Short mmCIF file of C-alpha atoms in Angstrom, two decimals:
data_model
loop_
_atom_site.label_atom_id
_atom_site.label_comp_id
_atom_site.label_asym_id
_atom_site.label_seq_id
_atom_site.Cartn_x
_atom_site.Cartn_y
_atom_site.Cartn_z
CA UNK A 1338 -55.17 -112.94 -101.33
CA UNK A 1339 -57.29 -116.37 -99.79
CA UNK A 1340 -54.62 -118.21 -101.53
CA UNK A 1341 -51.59 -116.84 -100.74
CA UNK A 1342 -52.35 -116.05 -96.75
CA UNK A 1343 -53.27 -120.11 -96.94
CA UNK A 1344 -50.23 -121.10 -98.40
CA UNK A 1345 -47.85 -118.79 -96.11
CA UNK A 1346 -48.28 -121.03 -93.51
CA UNK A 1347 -47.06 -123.90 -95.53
CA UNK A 1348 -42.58 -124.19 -94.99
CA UNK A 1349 -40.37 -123.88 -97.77
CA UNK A 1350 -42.45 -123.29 -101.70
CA UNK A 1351 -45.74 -123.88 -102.23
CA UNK A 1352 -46.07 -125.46 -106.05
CA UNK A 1353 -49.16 -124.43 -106.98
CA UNK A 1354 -51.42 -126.15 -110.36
CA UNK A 1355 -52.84 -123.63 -112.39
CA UNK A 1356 -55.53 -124.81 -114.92
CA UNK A 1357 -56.51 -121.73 -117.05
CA UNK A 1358 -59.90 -121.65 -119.74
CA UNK A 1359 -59.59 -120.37 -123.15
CA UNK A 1360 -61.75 -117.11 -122.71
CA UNK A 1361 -60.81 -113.64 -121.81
CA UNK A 1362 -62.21 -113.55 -118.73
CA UNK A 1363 -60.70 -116.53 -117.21
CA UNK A 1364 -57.69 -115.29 -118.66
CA UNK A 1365 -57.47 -112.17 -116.79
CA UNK A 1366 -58.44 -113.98 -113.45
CA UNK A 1367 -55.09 -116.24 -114.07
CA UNK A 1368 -53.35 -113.32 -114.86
CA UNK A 1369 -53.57 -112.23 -111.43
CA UNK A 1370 -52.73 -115.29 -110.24
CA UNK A 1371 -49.05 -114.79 -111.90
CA UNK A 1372 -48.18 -111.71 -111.00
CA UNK A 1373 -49.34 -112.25 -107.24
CA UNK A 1374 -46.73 -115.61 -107.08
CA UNK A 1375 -44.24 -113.77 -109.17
CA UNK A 1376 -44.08 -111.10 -106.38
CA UNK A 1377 -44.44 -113.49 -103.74
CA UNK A 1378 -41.46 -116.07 -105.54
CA UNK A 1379 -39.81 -117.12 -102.29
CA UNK A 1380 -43.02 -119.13 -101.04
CA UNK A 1381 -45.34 -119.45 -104.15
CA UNK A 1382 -44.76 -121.24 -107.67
CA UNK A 1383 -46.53 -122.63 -110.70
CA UNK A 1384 -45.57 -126.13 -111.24
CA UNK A 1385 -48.11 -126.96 -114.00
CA UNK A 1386 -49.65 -124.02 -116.01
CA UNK A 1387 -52.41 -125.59 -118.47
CA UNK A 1388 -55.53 -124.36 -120.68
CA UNK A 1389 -58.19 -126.56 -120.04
CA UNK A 1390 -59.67 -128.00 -123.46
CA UNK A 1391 -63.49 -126.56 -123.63
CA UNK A 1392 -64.10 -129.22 -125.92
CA UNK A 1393 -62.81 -131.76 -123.30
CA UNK A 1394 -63.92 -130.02 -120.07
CA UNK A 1395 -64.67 -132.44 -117.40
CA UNK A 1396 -62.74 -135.18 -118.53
CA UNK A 1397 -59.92 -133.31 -119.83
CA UNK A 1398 -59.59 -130.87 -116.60
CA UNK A 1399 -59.83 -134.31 -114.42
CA UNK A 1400 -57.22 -135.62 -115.99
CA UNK A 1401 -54.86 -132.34 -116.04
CA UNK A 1402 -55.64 -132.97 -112.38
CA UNK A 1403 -54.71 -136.27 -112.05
CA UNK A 1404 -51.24 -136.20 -114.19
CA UNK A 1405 -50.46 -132.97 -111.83
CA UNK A 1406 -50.88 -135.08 -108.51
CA UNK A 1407 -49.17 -137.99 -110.09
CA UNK A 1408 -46.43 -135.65 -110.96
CA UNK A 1409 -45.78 -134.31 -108.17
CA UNK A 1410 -47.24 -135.39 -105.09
CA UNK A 1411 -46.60 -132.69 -102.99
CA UNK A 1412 -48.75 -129.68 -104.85
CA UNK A 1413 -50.12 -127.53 -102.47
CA UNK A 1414 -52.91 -125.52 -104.34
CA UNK A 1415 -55.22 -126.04 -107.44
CA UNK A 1416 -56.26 -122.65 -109.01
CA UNK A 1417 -58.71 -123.31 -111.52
CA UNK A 1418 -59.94 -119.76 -113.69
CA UNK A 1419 -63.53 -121.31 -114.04
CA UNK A 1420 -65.87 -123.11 -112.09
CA UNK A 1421 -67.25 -125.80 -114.46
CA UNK A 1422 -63.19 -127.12 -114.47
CA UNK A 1423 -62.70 -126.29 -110.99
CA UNK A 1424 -65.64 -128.69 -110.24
CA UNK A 1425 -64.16 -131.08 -112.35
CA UNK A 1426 -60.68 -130.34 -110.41
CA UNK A 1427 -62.78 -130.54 -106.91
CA UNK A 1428 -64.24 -134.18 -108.44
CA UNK A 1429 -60.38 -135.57 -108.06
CA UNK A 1430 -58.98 -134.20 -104.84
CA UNK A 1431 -62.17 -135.27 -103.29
CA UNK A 1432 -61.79 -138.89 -104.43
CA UNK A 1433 -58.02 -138.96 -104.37
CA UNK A 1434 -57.82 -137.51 -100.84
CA UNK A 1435 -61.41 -138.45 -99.09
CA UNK A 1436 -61.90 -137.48 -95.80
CA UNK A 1437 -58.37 -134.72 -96.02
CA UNK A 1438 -58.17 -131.33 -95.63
CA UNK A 1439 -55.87 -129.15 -96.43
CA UNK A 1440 -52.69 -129.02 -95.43
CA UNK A 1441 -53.11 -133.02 -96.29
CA UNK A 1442 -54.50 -132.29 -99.65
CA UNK A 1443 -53.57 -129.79 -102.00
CA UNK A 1444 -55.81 -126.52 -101.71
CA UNK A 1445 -58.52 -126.47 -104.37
CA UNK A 1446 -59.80 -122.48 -105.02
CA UNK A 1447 -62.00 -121.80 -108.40
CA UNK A 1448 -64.85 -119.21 -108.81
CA UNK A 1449 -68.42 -119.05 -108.06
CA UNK A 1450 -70.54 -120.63 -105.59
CA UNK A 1451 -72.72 -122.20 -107.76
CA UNK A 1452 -75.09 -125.59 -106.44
CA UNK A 1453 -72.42 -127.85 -107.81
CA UNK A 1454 -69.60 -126.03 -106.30
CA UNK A 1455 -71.39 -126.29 -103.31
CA UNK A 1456 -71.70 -129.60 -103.09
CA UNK A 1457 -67.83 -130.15 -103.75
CA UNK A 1458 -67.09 -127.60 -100.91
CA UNK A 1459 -69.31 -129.70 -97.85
CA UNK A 1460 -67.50 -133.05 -98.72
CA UNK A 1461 -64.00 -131.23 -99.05
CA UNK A 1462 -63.27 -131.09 -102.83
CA UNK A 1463 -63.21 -127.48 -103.51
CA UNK A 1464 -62.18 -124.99 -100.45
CA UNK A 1465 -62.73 -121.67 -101.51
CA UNK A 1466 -64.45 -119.68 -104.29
CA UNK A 1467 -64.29 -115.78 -105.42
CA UNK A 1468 -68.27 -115.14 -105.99
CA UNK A 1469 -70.46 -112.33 -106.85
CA UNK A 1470 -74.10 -112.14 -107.45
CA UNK A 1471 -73.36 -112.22 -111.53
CA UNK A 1472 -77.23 -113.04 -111.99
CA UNK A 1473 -77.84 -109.50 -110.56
CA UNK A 1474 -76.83 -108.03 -113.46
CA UNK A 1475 -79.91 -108.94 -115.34
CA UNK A 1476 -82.10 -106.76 -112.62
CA UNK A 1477 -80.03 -104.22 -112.80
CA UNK A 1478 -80.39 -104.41 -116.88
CA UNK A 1479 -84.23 -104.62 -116.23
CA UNK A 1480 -83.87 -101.54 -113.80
CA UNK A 1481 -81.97 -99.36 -116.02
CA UNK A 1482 -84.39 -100.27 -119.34
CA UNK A 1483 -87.14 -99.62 -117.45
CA UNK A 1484 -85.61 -96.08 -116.06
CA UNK A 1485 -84.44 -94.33 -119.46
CA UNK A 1486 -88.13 -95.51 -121.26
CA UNK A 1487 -89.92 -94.75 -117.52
CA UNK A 1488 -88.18 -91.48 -116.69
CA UNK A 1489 -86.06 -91.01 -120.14
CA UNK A 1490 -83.22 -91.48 -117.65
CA UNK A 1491 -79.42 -92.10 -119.66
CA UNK A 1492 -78.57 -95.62 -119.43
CA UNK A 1493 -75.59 -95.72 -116.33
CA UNK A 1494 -72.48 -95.84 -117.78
CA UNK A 1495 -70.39 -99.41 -117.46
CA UNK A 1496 -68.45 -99.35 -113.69
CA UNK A 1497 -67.64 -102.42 -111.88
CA UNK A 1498 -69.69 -101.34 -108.49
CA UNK A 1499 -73.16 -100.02 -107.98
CA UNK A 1500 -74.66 -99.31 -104.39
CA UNK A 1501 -78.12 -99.36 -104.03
CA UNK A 1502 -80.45 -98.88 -100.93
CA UNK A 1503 -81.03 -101.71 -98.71
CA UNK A 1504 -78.87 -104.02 -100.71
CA UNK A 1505 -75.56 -102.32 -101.19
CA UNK A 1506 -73.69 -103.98 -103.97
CA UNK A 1507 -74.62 -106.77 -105.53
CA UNK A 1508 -71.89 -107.40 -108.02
CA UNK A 1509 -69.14 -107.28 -104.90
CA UNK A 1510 -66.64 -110.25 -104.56
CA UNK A 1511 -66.50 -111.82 -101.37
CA UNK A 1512 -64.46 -115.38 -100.41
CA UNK A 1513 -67.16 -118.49 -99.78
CA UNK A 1514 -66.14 -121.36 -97.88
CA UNK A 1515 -66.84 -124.39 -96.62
CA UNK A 1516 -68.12 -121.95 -93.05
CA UNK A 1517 -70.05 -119.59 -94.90
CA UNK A 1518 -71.67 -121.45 -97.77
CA UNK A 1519 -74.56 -119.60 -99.20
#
């Protein structure tokens, strides 16, 4: 949703870079991507749709990077499914485009705001990240272990949202940017 209300403003079609990572989770997170510019065709497409080489992963995803921005010049967004390659993908727009922000260099959107992302997203190399408190889950692992052999409580079932007192959820997505870095 970040990246397509960024890229309406933008005239004519937005070519957008997607760089995906061999693993079923990044491959569900790129899967989204696709069907949000399929249904939104008349301002959004994929230019360059790539698996980044695990093997390869910073060097490889920089240079992905730089052969799309070679190739065409005028990309407006880099969607990277991981944030290890979308560092790596921040590491090149920031050099290639110092000092720019977007609209004057493509849009650079990955996941997680971890320290290195961070980093990218105060000098201008990454713009946005979907993050959620994924180290929770350990605590709530701890929690639940310590419930069933405490209180013989049944382990929770699997769900994608927990609310607890005085914290809410701690697994919930929310949008970090350059204004509201951790």
């Amino acid at each position: 949703a970040y990246l397509k209300a960024k890229l309406a403003s933008q005239p004519g079609v937005s070519s957008i870079v997607s760089i995906d990572y061999p693993a079923p989770w990044a491959q569900q997170r790129t899967a989204q991507l696709k069907s949000m510019v399929a249904a939104n065709s008349s301002k959004l497409k994929i230019s360059l749709d790539q698996t980044t080489d695990p093997t390869n992963l910073i060097a490889g995803t920089q240079k992905i990077v730089s052969d799309a921005l070679t190739a065409d010049p005028d990309v407006k967004a880099i969607w990277v499914s991981f944030d290890t390659a979308g560092q790596a993908a921040g590491q090149v727009v920031a050099s290639k485009y110092a000092g720019k922000s977007f609209p004057n260099k493509p849009l650079v959107v990955t996941f997680h705001a971890d320290p290195s992302s961070q980093v990218l997203m105060r000098s201008g190399g990454i713009d946005a990240v979907v993050d959620n408190n994924y180290d929770a889950t350990a605590w709530e692992l701890a929690d639940a272990t310590a419930q069933r052999f405490a209180r013989g409580k049944a382990f929770p079932k699997y769900g994608t949202s927990f609310k607890y007192p005085g914290i809410g959820d701690p697994l919930a997505y929310e949008i970090v940017t350059k204004g509201n870095l951790p």
